[in-house]
């Protein structure tokens, strides 16, 4: 594996989850693999979990880490070829990506969707230009369209907590006051399509995700019906895809409450975090013993570590 930009970059999801769980048992077993090598983590957007877990994963493999808050501290980058750069963008990605590549052996990038121009976001301008011009492998730490490190961590968490061979897993939209990207939901769907599970997506009318990602996954607009017999409730807000980036009716009654969790088969509650308490999920649910949110965040380390290990083994 050279780059990791999508869950499908893994040869075999189930095998990778197994390897990650073995790594979790003894996280320093490959502490010399990255010795003498460096990873650059470039953040065009904020982070808590991704930044710390990827840094910890790199450290567990013996990699040196350079972190840069590119969005606030770097030059504004130009991505268009042939552009007359006489406005506010000081550097072209052609030079920036090649320069960064000289300082590291792997570059990892976080660059969220702008949520204003659907085509621009779909083109994954930052990620794809770094892949085009960097001379080292590129890892996606959440791009416009996907968050595959989160999806892999979620697959690890599902494997650790499932009690039936084919669990019912529900991805539920929940309300949020701001316009949020589709990346986490997209990658969760990509990942669930590789699982042996009864998978259902539930959201209000108007919040349909990209049909090219949803494909033939089961979509149910009645949240309570979707929750019946569920073993896992994975919750995430996203803005409208059709009316791109807009927050259409809030649907505050889509909050995850105890009453809704009582419809399920004693389901585990999952969310990638950060989460707005008592907007997306009620305190009693996120604070319950069925909440896996802290375990999910912990598994971000092993998700990143198994991906970096695979990349290092091919350098
Ligand atoms: N889940 C996640 O990616 O968290 P951060 O945005 O804090 O990195």
Coordinates of C-alpha atoms and ligand atoms in Angstrom, one line a residue:
X1 CA 0.0 0.0 0.0
X2 CA 1.6 3.3 -1.1
X3 CA -1.1 5.9 -0.1
X4 CA -4.0 5.5 2.3
X5 CA -6.8 7.7 1.2
X6 CA -9.8 5.3 1.3
X7 CA -10.7 2.2 3.2
X8 CA -10.5 0.3 -0.1
X9 CA -6.7 1.0 -0.1
X10 CA -6.5 -1.9 2.4
X11 CA -6.1 -5.3 0.7
X12 CA -8.4 -6.9 3.3
X13 CA -10.4 -5.0 5.9
X14 CA -11.0 -8.0 8.2
X15 CA -7.3 -9.1 8.1
X16 CA -6.3 -5.5 8.9
X17 CA -8.7 -5.3 11.8
X18 CA -7.2 -8.6 13.2
X19 CA -3.7 -7.2 12.7
X20 CA -4.6 -3.9 14.5
X21 CA -6.0 -5.9 17.4
X22 CA -2.8 -7.9 17.7
X23 CA -0.9 -4.6 17.6
X24 CA -3.1 -3.2 20.4
X25 CA -2.0 -6.1 22.6
X26 CA 1.7 -5.1 22.3
X27 CA 1.8 -1.6 20.7
X28 CA 5.6 -1.3 20.8
X29 CA 6.4 -4.6 19.0
X30 CA 7.4 -2.7 15.8
X31 CA 9.1 0.2 17.6
X32 CA 12.2 0.1 15.3
X33 CA 10.3 -0.1 12.0
X34 CA 10.2 3.6 11.5
X35 CA 13.7 4.3 13.0
X36 CA 15.4 7.1 11.1
X37 CA 12.3 8.0 9.2
X38 CA 9.9 11.0 9.6
X39 CA 6.2 11.7 9.1
X40 CA 4.9 15.2 8.5
X41 CA 1.3 15.8 9.7
X42 CA -0.2 18.8 7.9
X43 CA -3.4 20.2 9.4
X44 CA -5.5 22.6 7.3
X45 CA -8.2 22.2 10.0
X46 CA -8.6 21.7 13.7
X47 CA -8.2 18.3 15.4
X48 CA -7.8 16.6 18.8
X49 CA -8.0 12.9 18.2
X50 CA -6.5 12.7 14.8
X51 CA -3.5 14.8 15.7
X52 CA -2.7 13.1 19.0
X53 CA -3.5 9.5 17.9
X54 CA -1.6 9.7 14.6
X55 CA 1.4 11.2 16.5
X56 CA 1.2 8.4 19.1
X57 CA 0.9 5.8 16.4
X58 CA 4.0 7.2 14.7
X59 CA 5.9 7.3 18.0
X60 CA 5.0 3.6 18.7
X61 CA 6.6 2.7 15.3
X62 CA 9.8 4.8 16.1
X63 CA 9.0 7.5 13.5
X64 CA 10.0 11.1 14.1
X65 CA 7.0 13.4 13.7
X66 CA 6.7 17.0 12.4
X67 CA 3.3 18.6 12.9
X68 CA 2.3 21.8 11.2
X69 CA -1.0 23.7 11.5
X70 CA -0.8 24.5 7.8
X71 CA -4.2 26.3 7.7
X72 CA -3.2 28.9 10.2
X73 CA 0.6 28.9 10.0
X74 CA 1.5 28.0 6.3
X75 CA 1.3 30.1 3.2
X76 CA -2.0 30.1 1.4
X77 CA -1.7 27.6 -1.4
X78 CA -2.7 27.9 -5.0
X79 CA -3.9 24.7 -6.7
X80 CA -4.8 25.8 -10.2
X81 CA -2.4 25.2 -13.0
X82 CA -1.3 28.2 -15.0
X83 CA -2.7 30.7 -12.5
X84 CA -1.3 34.2 -12.4
X85 CA -0.7 34.4 -8.7
X86 CA -1.2 38.1 -8.1
X87 CA -3.8 37.7 -5.3
X88 CA -3.5 36.4 -1.8
X89 CA -2.1 32.9 -2.5
X90 CA 1.6 33.0 -1.9
X91 CA 2.7 29.5 -2.9
X92 CA 1.7 26.8 -5.4
X93 CA 1.1 23.3 -4.2
X94 CA 3.6 22.1 -6.9
X95 CA 6.5 23.5 -4.9
X96 CA 4.9 23.0 -1.4
X97 CA 4.3 19.3 -1.9
X98 CA 7.8 18.7 -3.3
X99 CA 9.4 20.7 -0.5
X100 CA 7.5 18.9 2.2
X101 CA 8.5 15.6 0.6
X102 CA 12.2 16.4 1.2
X103 CA 11.7 16.7 4.9
X104 CA 9.8 13.4 5.5
X105 CA 9.1 9.9 4.3
X106 CA 5.3 10.0 4.7
X107 CA 3.0 13.0 4.7
X108 CA -0.5 13.0 6.3
X109 CA -3.0 15.6 5.5
X110 CA -6.3 16.9 7.0
X111 CA -8.2 19.2 4.7
X112 CA -12.0 19.4 5.2
X113 CA -14.7 20.1 2.6
X114 CA -15.5 23.8 2.1
X115 CA -19.2 22.9 1.8
X116 CA -19.8 25.7 -0.7
X117 CA -18.8 24.1 -4.1
X118 CA -19.8 20.4 -4.5
X119 CA -17.6 19.8 -7.5
X120 CA -14.6 21.4 -5.9
X121 CA -15.0 19.3 -2.7
X122 CA -15.6 16.1 -4.8
X123 CA -12.3 16.8 -6.6
X124 CA -10.4 16.6 -3.3
X125 CA -8.2 19.4 -4.4
X126 CA -5.7 19.4 -1.5
X127 CA -5.4 15.7 -1.0
X128 CA -5.1 14.9 -4.8
X129 CA -2.6 17.7 -5.5
X130 CA -0.4 16.4 -2.7
X131 CA -0.7 12.9 -4.1
X132 CA 0.2 14.3 -7.6
X133 CA 3.2 16.4 -6.6
X134 CA 4.6 14.8 -3.4
X135 CA 7.2 12.2 -3.8
X136 CA 6.3 10.3 -0.6
X137 CA 3.2 8.3 0.4
X138 CA 0.2 10.4 1.5
X139 CA -2.3 9.5 4.3
X140 CA -5.8 11.0 4.5
X141 CA -6.5 12.4 8.0
X142 CA -9.9 13.5 6.8
X143 CA -10.5 15.1 3.5
X144 CA -13.5 16.6 1.8
X145 CA -15.1 13.3 1.0
X146 CA -13.7 10.7 3.5
X147 CA -12.2 9.9 6.9
X148 CA -10.8 6.4 6.4
X149 CA -8.6 6.4 9.6
X150 CA -11.8 7.0 11.6
X151 CA -13.7 4.2 9.6
X152 CA -10.9 1.8 10.3
X153 CA -11.0 2.6 14.0
X154 CA -14.7 2.1 14.0
X155 CA -14.3 -1.3 12.3
X156 CA -11.9 -2.2 15.1
X157 CA -14.4 -1.1 17.8
X158 CA -17.2 -3.0 16.1
X159 CA -15.1 -6.2 16.0
X160 CA -14.2 -5.8 19.7
X161 CA -17.8 -5.3 20.8
X162 CA -20.0 -7.4 18.6
X163 CA -21.8 -10.3 20.2
X164 CA -23.5 -11.8 17.1
X165 CA -21.8 -12.9 13.9
X166 CA -24.0 -10.6 11.8
X167 CA -24.9 -7.5 14.0
X168 CA -27.5 -4.9 13.0
X169 CA -25.6 -1.6 12.7
X170 CA -27.5 1.6 12.2
X171 CA -25.9 4.9 11.0
X172 CA -28.2 7.6 12.2
X173 CA -28.2 11.3 11.3
X174 CA -28.7 13.6 14.4
X175 CA -29.3 17.4 14.6
X176 CA -26.5 20.0 14.8
X177 CA -26.7 23.8 14.5
X178 CA -23.8 24.1 12.1
X179 CA -23.1 22.8 8.6
X180 CA -21.0 19.7 8.9
X181 CA -19.2 17.7 6.2
X182 CA -20.2 14.2 4.9
X183 CA -16.7 12.6 5.3
X184 CA -17.2 10.5 8.4
X185 CA -20.6 9.2 7.3
X186 CA -19.2 8.5 3.8
X187 CA -16.3 6.5 5.1
X188 CA -18.4 4.6 7.7
X189 CA -20.7 3.6 4.8
X190 CA -17.7 2.5 2.7
X191 CA -16.5 0.4 5.6
X192 CA -19.9 -1.1 6.4
X193 CA -20.3 -2.2 2.8
X194 CA -17.2 -4.5 3.4
X195 CA -18.8 -6.0 6.5
X196 CA -21.1 -9.0 7.1
X197 CA -23.8 -7.0 8.9
X198 CA -27.4 -5.9 8.7
X199 CA -26.6 -2.2 7.9
X200 CA -29.2 0.5 7.8
X201 CA -28.8 4.3 7.3
X202 CA -31.5 6.5 8.8
X203 CA -31.9 10.2 8.2
X204 CA -34.7 12.7 7.6
X205 CA -35.9 13.4 4.1
X206 CA -33.6 15.8 2.4
X207 CA -30.4 14.5 4.0
X208 CA -29.7 11.8 1.5
X209 CA -25.9 11.3 1.1
X210 CA -24.1 10.9 -2.3
X211 CA -25.9 8.0 -4.0
X212 CA -22.6 6.9 -5.5
X213 CA -21.4 6.2 -2.0
X214 CA -24.7 4.9 -0.5
X215 CA -25.2 2.5 -3.5
X216 CA -27.7 -0.2 -2.5
X217 CA -27.3 0.3 1.3
X218 CA -30.6 0.1 3.1
X219 CA -32.0 3.6 3.8
X220 CA -35.0 4.1 6.3
X221 CA -36.5 7.5 6.9
X222 CA -38.3 6.4 10.1
X223 CA -35.6 6.6 12.8
X224 CA -37.5 4.5 15.4
X225 CA -38.2 1.8 12.9
X226 CA -34.5 1.7 11.9
X227 CA -33.5 1.4 15.6
X228 CA -35.6 -1.8 16.2
X229 CA -33.3 -4.7 17.1
X230 CA -30.2 -2.7 16.5
X231 CA -26.9 -3.9 18.1
X232 CA -25.0 -0.7 17.3
X233 CA -26.2 2.9 16.8
X234 CA -23.5 5.0 15.1
X235 CA -24.5 8.7 15.2
X236 CA -23.3 11.5 13.0
X237 CA -24.6 14.8 11.7
X238 CA -24.1 15.9 8.1
X239 CA -25.4 18.8 6.1
X240 CA -27.5 18.4 3.0
X241 CA -25.7 16.8 0.0
X242 CA -28.4 17.8 -2.5
X243 CA -28.8 21.4 -1.3
X244 CA -25.1 21.3 -0.8
X245 CA -23.7 22.2 2.6
X246 CA -27.1 23.6 3.8
X247 CA -28.7 22.9 7.2
X248 CA -32.3 22.3 6.2
X249 CA -34.9 21.8 9.0
X250 CA -33.1 21.0 12.2
X251 CA -35.2 18.0 13.2
X252 CA -34.3 18.4 16.8
X253 CA -36.4 15.3 17.7
X254 CA -33.7 13.2 15.9
X255 CA -31.5 13.5 19.1
X256 CA -30.4 10.2 20.5
X257 CA -32.2 9.7 23.8
X258 CA -32.7 6.9 26.2
X259 CA -36.2 6.4 24.9
X260 CA -34.8 5.7 21.4
X261 CA -32.0 3.5 22.7
X262 CA -34.7 1.4 24.5
X263 CA -36.1 0.5 21.1
X264 CA -32.8 -1.3 20.2
X265 CA -31.4 -4.7 21.2
X266 CA -29.5 -3.0 24.1
X267 CA -27.4 -1.3 21.4
X268 CA -23.9 0.1 21.9
X269 CA -23.7 3.9 21.2
X270 CA -21.0 5.1 18.8
X271 CA -19.9 8.6 17.7
X272 CA -16.5 9.7 16.3
X273 CA -16.3 12.8 18.5
X274 CA -16.3 15.7 19.0
X275 CA -20.0 15.6 19.9
X276 CA -22.4 18.3 21.1
X277 CA -24.1 16.9 24.2
X278 CA -27.9 17.3 24.5
X279 CA -28.0 18.3 20.8
X280 CA -26.8 15.2 19.1
X281 CA -27.0 12.8 22.0
X282 CA -28.5 13.1 25.5
X283 CA -26.2 12.9 28.5
X284 CA -27.8 9.7 29.7
X285 CA -26.9 7.9 26.5
X286 CA -23.3 9.1 26.1
X287 CA -22.6 8.6 29.8
X288 CA -24.2 5.1 29.8
X289 CA -22.2 1.9 30.0
X290 CA -23.2 1.2 26.4
X291 CA -21.3 4.2 25.1
X292 CA -18.2 3.3 23.1
X293 CA -17.1 6.8 22.2
X294 CA -13.9 6.7 24.4
X295 CA -13.0 3.2 23.0
X296 CA -13.4 4.5 19.5
X297 CA -11.0 7.4 20.2
X298 CA -8.5 5.0 21.7
X299 CA -8.7 2.8 18.6
X300 CA -7.7 5.8 16.4
X301 CA -4.1 5.0 17.6
X302 CA -4.2 1.4 16.3
X303 CA -6.0 2.4 13.1
X304 CA -3.2 4.9 12.3
X305 CA -0.5 2.5 13.5
X306 CA -1.5 -0.4 11.3
X307 CA -1.8 1.9 8.3
X308 CA 1.6 3.5 8.9
X309 CA 3.1 0.0 9.5
X310 CA 1.9 -1.2 6.1
X311 CA 3.2 1.9 4.4
X312 CA 6.6 1.7 6.1
X313 CA 6.9 -2.0 5.1
X314 CA 6.7 -1.0 1.5
X315 CA 9.2 2.0 1.6
Ligands
LIG1 N1 -12.9 12.0 15.1 C1 -11.9 12.9 14.8 O1 -11.4 12.9 13.7 O2 -11.6 13.8 15.8 P1 -10.7 15.1 15.6 O3 -11.5 16.0 14.6 O4 -10.6 15.8 17.0 O5 -9.4 14.8 15.1

